[in-house]
Tab-separated table of C-alpha atoms in Angstrom:
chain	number	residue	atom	x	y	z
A	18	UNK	CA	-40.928	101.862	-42.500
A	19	UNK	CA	-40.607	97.620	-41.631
A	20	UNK	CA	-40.485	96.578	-37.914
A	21	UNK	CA	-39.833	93.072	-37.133
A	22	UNK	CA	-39.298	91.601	-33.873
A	23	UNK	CA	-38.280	88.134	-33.438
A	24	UNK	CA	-38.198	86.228	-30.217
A	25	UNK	CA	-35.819	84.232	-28.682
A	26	UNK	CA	-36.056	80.105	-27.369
A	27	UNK	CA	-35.242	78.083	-24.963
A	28	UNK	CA	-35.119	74.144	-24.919
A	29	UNK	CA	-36.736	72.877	-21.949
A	30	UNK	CA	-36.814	69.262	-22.817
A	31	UNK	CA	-34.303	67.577	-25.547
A	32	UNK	CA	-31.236	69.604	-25.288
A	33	UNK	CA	-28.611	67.319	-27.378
A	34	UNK	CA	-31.584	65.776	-29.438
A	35	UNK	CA	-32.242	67.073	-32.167
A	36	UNK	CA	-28.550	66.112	-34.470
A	37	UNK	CA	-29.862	62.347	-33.546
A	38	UNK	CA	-32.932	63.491	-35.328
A	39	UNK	CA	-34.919	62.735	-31.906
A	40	UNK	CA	-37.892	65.473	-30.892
A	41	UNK	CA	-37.311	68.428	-29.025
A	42	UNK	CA	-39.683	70.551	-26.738
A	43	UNK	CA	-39.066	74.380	-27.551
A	44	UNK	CA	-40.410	77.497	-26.878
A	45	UNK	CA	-40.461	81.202	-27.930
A	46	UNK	CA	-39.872	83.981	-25.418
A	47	UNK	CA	-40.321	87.371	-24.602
A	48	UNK	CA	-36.855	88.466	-25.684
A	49	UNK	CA	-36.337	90.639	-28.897
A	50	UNK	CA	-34.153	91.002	-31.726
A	51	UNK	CA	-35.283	94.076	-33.414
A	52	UNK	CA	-34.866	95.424	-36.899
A	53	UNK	CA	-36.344	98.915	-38.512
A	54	UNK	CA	-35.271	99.570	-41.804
A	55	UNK	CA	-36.518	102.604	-44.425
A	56	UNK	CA	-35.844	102.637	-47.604
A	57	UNK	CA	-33.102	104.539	-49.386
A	58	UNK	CA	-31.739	105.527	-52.381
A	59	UNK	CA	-29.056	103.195	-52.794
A	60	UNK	CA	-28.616	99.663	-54.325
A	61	UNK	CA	-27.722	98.370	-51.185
A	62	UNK	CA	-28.633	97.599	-47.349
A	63	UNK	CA	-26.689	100.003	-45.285
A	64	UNK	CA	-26.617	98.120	-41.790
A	65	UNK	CA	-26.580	99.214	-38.353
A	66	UNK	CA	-25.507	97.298	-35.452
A	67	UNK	CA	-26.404	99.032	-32.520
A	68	UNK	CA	-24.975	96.634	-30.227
A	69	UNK	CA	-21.908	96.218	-31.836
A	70	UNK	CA	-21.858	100.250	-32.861
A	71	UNK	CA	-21.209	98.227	-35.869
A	72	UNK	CA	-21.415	99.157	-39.777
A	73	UNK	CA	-21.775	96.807	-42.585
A	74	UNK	CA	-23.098	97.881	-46.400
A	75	UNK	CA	-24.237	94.988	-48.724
A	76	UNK	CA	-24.887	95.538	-52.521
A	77	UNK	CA	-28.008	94.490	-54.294
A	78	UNK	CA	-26.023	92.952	-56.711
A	79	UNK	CA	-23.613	91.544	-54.582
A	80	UNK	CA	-22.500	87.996	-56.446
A	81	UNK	CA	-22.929	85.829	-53.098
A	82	UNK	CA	-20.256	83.741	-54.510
A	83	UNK	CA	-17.668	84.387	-51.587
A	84	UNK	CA	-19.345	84.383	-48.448
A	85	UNK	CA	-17.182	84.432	-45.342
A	86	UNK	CA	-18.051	82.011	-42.309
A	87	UNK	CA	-20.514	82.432	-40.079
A	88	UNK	CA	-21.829	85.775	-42.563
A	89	UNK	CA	-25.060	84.543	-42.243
A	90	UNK	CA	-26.819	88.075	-43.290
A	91	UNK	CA	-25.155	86.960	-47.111
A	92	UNK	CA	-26.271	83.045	-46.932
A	93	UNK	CA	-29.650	84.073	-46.138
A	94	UNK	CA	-29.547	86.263	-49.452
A	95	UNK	CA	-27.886	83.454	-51.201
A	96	UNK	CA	-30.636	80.766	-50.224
A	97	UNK	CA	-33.399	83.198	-50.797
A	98	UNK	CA	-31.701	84.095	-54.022
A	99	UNK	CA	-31.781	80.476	-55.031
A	100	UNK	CA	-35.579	80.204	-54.106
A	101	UNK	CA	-36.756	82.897	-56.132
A	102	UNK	CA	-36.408	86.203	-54.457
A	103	UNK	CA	-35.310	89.572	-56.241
A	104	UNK	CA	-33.516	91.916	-54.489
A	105	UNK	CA	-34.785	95.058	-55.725
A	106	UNK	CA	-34.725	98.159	-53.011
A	107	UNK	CA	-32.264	99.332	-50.660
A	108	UNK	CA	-32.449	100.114	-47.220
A	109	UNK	CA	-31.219	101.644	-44.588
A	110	UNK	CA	-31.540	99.681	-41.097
A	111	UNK	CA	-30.753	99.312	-37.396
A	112	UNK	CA	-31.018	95.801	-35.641
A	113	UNK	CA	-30.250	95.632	-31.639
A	114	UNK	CA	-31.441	92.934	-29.353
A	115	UNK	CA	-32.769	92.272	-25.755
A	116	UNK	CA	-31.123	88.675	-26.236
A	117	UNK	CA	-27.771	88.445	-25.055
A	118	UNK	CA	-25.622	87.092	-27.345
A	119	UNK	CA	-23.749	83.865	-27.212
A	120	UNK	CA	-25.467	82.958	-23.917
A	121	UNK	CA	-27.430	79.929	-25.346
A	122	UNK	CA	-30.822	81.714	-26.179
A	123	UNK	CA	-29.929	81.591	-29.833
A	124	UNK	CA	-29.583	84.882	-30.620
A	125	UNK	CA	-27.567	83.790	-34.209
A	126	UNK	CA	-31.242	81.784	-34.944
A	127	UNK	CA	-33.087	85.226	-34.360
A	128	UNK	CA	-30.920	87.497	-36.241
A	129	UNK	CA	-31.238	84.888	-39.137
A	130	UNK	CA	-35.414	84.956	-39.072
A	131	UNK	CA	-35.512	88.495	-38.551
A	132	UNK	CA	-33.589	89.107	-41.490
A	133	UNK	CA	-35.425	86.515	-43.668
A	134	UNK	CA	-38.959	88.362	-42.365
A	135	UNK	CA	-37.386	91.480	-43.249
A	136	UNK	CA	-36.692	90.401	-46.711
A	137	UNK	CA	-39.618	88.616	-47.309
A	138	UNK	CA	-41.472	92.151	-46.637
A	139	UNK	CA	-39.422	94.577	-48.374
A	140	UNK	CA	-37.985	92.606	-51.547
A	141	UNK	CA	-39.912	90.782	-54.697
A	142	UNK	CA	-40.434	87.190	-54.337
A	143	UNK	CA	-43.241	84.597	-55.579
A	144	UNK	CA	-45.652	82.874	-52.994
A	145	UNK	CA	-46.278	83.501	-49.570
A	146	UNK	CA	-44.169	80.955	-47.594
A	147	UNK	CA	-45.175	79.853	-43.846
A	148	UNK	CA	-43.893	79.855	-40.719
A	149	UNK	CA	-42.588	76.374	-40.801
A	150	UNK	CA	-40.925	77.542	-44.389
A	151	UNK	CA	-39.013	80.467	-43.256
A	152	UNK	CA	-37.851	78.926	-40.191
A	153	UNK	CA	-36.032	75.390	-42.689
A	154	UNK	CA	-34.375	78.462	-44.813
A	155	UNK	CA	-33.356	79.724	-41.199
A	156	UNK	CA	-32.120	76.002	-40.696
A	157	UNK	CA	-30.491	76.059	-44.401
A	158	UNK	CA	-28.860	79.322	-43.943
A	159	UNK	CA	-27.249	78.795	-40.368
A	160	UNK	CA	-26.746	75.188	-40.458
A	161	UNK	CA	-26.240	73.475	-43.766
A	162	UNK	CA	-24.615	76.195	-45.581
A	163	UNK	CA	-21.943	76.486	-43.457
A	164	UNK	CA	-21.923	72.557	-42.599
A	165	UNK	CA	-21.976	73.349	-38.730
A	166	UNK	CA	-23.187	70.464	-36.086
A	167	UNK	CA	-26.312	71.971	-35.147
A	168	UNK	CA	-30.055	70.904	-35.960
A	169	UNK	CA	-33.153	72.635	-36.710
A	170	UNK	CA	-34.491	73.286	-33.239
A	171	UNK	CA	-33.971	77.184	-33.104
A	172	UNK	CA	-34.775	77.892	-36.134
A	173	UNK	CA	-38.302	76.348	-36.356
A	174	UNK	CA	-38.821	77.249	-32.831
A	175	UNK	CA	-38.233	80.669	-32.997
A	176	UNK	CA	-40.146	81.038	-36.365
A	177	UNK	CA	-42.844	79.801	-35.135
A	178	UNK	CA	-43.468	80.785	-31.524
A	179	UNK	CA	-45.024	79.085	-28.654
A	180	UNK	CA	-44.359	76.146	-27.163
A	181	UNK	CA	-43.485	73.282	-29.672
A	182	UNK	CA	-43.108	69.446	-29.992
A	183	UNK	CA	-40.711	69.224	-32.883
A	184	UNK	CA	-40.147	65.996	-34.421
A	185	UNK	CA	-36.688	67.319	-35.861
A	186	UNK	CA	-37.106	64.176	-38.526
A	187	UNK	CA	-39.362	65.650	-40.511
A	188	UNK	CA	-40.024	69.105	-39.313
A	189	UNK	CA	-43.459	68.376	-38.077
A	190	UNK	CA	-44.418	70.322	-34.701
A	191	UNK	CA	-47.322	70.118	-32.324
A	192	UNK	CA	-48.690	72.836	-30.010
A	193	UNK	CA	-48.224	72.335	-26.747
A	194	UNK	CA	-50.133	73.757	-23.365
A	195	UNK	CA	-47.102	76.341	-22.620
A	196	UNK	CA	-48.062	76.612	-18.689
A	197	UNK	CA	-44.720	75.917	-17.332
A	198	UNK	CA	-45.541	77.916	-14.502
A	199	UNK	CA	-43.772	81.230	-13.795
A	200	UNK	CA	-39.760	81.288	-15.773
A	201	UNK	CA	-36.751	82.865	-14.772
A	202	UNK	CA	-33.871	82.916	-16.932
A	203	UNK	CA	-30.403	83.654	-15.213
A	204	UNK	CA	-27.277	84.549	-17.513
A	205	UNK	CA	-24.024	83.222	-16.100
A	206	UNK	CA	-21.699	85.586	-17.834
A	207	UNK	CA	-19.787	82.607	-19.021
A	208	UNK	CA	-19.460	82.504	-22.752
A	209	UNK	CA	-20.898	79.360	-24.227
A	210	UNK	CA	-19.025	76.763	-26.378
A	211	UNK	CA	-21.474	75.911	-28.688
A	212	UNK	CA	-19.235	74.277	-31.883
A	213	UNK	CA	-17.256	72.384	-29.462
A	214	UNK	CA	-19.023	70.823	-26.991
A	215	UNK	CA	-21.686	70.169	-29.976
A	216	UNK	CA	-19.207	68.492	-31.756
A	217	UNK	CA	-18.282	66.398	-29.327
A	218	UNK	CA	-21.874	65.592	-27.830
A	219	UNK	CA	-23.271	64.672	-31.615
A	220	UNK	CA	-19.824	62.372	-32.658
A	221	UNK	CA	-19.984	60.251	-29.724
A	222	UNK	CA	-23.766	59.729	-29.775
A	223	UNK	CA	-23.730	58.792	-33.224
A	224	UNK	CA	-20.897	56.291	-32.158
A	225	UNK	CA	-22.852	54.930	-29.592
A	226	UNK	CA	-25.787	54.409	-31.933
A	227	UNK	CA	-23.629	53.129	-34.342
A	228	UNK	CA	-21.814	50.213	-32.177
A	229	UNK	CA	-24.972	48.693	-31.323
A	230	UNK	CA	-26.994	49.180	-35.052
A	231	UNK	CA	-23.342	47.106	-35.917
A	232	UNK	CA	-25.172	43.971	-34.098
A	233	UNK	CA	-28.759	45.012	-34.726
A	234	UNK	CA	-28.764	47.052	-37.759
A	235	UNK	CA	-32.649	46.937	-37.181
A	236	UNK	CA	-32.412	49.381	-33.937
A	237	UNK	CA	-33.269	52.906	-34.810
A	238	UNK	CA	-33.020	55.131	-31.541
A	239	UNK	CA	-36.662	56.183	-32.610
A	240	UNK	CA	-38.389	53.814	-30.787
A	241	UNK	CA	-35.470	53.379	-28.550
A	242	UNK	CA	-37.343	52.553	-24.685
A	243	UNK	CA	-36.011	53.587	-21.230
A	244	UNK	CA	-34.440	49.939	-20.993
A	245	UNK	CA	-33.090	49.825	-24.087
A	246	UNK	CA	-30.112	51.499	-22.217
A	247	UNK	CA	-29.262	48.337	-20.034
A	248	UNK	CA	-30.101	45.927	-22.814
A	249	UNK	CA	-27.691	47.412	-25.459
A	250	UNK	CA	-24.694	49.163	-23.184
A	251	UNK	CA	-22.564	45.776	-23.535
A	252	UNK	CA	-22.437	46.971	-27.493
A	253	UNK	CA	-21.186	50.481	-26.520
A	254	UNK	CA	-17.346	51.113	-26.098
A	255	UNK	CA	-16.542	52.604	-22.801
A	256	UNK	CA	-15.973	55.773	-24.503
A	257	UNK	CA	-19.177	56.787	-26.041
A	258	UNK	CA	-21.729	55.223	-22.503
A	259	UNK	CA	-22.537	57.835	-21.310
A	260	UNK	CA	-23.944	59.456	-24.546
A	261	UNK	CA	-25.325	56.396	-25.199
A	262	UNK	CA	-27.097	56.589	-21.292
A	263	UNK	CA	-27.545	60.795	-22.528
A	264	UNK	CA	-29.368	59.653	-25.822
A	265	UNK	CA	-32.047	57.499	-24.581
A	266	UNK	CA	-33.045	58.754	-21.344
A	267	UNK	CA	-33.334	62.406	-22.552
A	268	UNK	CA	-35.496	60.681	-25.282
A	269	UNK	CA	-37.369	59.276	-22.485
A	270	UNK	CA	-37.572	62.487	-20.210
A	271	UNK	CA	-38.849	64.176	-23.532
A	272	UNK	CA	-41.261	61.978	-24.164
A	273	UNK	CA	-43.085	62.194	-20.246
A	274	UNK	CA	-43.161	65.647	-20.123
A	275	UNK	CA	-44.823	66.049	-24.116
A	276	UNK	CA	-47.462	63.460	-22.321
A	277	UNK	CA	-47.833	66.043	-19.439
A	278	UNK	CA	-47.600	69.033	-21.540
A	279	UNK	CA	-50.212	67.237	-23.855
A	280	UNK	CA	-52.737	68.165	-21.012
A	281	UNK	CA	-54.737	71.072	-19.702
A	282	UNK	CA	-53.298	71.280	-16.575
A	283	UNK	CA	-49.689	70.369	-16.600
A	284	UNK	CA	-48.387	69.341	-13.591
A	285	UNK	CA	-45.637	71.574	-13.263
A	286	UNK	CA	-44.141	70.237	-9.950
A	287	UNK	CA	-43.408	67.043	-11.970
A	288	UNK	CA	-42.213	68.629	-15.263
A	289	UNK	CA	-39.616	70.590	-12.632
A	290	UNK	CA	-38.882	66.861	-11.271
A	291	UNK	CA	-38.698	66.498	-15.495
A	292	UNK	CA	-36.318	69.125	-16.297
A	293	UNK	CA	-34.016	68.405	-13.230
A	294	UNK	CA	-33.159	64.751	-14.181
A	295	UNK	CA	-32.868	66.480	-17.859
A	296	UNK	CA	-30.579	68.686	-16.351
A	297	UNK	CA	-28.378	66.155	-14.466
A	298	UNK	CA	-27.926	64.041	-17.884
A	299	UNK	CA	-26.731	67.354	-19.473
A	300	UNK	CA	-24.254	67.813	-16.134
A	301	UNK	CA	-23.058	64.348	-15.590
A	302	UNK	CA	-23.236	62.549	-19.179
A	303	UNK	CA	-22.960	65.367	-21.898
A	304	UNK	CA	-20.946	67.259	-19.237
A	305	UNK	CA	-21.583	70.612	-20.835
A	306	UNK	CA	-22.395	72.328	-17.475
A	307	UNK	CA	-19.506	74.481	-15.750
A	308	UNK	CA	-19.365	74.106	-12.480
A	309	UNK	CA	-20.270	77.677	-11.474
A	310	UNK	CA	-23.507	77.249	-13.186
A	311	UNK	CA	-24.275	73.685	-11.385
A	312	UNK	CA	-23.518	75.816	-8.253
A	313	UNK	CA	-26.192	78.658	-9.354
A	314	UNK	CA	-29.185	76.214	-10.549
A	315	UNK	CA	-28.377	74.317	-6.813
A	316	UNK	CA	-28.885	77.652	-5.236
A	317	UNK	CA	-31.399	78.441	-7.443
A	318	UNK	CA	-33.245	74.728	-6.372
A	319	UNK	CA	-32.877	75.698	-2.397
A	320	UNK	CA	-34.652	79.030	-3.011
A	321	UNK	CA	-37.384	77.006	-3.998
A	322	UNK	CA	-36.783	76.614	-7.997
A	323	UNK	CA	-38.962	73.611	-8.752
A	324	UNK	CA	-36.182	72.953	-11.372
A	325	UNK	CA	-33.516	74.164	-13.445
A	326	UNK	CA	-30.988	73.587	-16.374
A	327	UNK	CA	-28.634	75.205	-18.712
A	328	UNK	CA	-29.993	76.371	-22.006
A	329	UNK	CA	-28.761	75.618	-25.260
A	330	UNK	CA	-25.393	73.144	-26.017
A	331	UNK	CA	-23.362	74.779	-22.960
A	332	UNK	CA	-19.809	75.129	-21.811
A	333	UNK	CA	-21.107	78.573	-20.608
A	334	UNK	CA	-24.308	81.281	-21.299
A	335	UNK	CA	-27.602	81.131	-20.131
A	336	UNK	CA	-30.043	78.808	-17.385
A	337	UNK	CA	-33.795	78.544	-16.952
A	338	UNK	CA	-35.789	77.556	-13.971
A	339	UNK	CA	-39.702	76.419	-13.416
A	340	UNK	CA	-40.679	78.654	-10.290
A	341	UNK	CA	-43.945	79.363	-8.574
A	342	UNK	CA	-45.215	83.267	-8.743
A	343	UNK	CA	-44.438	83.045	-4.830
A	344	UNK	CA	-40.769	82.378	-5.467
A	345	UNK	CA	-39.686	83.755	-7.878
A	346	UNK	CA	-38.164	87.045	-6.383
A	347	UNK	CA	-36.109	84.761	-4.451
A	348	UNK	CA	-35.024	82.674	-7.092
A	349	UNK	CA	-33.522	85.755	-8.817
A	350	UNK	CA	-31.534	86.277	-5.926
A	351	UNK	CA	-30.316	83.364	-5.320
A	352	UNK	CA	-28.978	83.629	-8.812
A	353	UNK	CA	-27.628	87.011	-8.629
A	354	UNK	CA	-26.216	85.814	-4.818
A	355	UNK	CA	-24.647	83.078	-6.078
A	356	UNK	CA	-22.741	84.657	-9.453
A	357	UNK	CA	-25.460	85.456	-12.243
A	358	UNK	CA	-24.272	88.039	-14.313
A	359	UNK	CA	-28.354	88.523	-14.422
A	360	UNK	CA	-31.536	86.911	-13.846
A	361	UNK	CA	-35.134	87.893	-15.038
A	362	UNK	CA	-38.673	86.335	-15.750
A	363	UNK	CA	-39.485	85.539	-18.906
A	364	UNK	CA	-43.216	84.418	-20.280
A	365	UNK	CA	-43.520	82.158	-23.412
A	366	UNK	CA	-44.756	84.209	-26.474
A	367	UNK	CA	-46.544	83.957	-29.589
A	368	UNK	CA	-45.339	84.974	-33.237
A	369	UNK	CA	-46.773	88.394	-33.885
């Protein structure tokens, strides 16, 4: 018998970062997807999906020449395939998950590094790969084979737990203190537009980058500063300012709270201060926050939240807020109060 559980994330710092190849500050949390499999006597994986009371069989053999969009269960196969692996035992499995789906907590990410753990364990391949390893063939399997907008964020955050500094250049990370202080996540029970609004956020920052590299082809929004906003904006059509405002003051915001975070006693008043100037950016500039979950994270604030924001690319799904232990029952109710389809506390986690 195999048991893998796999965590979810959440962004706190750096949401709309990572496709400009700026860092990110990600953790793991205590939400599940799950997968036991036992083996069987079949050349294939016979799959359960409990939460979809949903079938699917897959053949050892299976050519992985066709694979249909989003099938990420097959392009993991495929890129392990190319790396080495053999698949050479079937199974029978059930996979269900305490992450809800399409709510910006990248459940997609942990089904994809769940089943990569699962076949690292149960099928014949050379080497013993790391964390950071299974988590770019997470990145290669979600991402690049199917040529979507997304960057590597989830995948290496997830993979390898805790709270991360991810330089989403080169796939470095650095541990970081994870006392945020006591988390509540609140699900809005809007579904999230992630291709969309991602599409739209990473275009027009790339633009903006673009129309001022086409005067200084020297700038590189890498060691873009806080004033480099002002000093450049004249270079930026009309249409792309405010991702060009969105690019280098969430680079900025990132940057102060991996200084505080950096620390052995983060301040966590000011990385709530942090988060909610992150979180106006998102609302106001990337303008991927519905304005039923603005109205939440407000009420959220007046119960005493020391700050909030939406999780993942938005249009919809899931929020987070810094509390204190004192507040946080009231936080939750101001959530539920004010439209949450749910709200809970959540605690940063480790890879088991």
């Amino acid at each position: 018998m195999i048991n893998i559980s796999v965590p979810a994330r959440i962004c706190f710092f750096g949401d709309h970062q990572d496709y400009l190849g700026l860092p990110v500050i990600a953790g793991a949390i205590d939400r599940y997807f799950h997968v036991h499999a036992k083996t069987n006597n079949s050349s294939s994986f016979d799959i359960f999906l409990k939460d979809l009371d949903k079938r699917i069989k897959i053949d050892l053999n299976d050519s992985l020449d066709n694979i249909q969009e989003n099938d990420y269960v097959r392009s993991v196969m495929s890129i392990l395939k190319k790396n080495g692996m053999e698949f050479i035992q079937g199974y029978d499995l059930e996979i269900y998950s305490t992450i809800p789906v399409n709510a910006g907590l990248s459940s997609s990410s942990a089904l994809i590094v769940s089943w990569i753990r699962f076949l690292l364990q149960s099928q014949q391949f050379p080497g013993k790969p790391d964390n950071k390893q299974i988590g770019q063939w997470a990145y290669e399997a979600e991402v690049l084979f199917f040529n979507q907008p997304g960057g590597l964020m989830d995948q290496y955050s997830i993979a390898q737990g805790g709270l991360l500094f991810i330089d989403t250049e080169s796939g470095e990370s650095e541990a970081l203190n994870p006392k945020l202080g006591t988390l509540v996540v609140a699900e809005s029970g809007l579904a999230k537009k992630t291709l969309s609004v991602l599409k739209n956020a990473r275009v027009y920052a790339q633009n903006a980058i673009q129309a001022v590299q086409g005067q200084y082809p020297d700038f590189e929004i890498l060691n873009a500063t806080e004033s480099d906003y002002e000093r450049y904006k004249h270079l930026v059509p009309e249409k792309y300012l405010k991702h060009w405002y969105a690019a280098v003051l969430n680079f900025h915001i990132t940057k102060c709270a991996k200084t505080e975070l950096s620390g052995k006693n983060p301040n966590t008043k000011l990385l709530g201060d942090l988060m909610n100037q992150h979180q106006a950016i998102l609302q106001n500039q990337i303008q991927n926050t519905p304005i039923e979950m603005q109205q939440m994270m407000e009420a959220a604030i007046a119960a005493g939240a020391l700050g909030a924001k939406i999780i993942g690319s938005g249009g919809g799904g899931c929020m987070v807020a810094m509390v204190e232990e004192h507040t946080k029952q009231n936080v939750i109710e101001a959530f539920l109060n004010s439209g949450a389809k749910a709200a809970y506390p959540v605690n940063i986690t480790e890879v088991s």
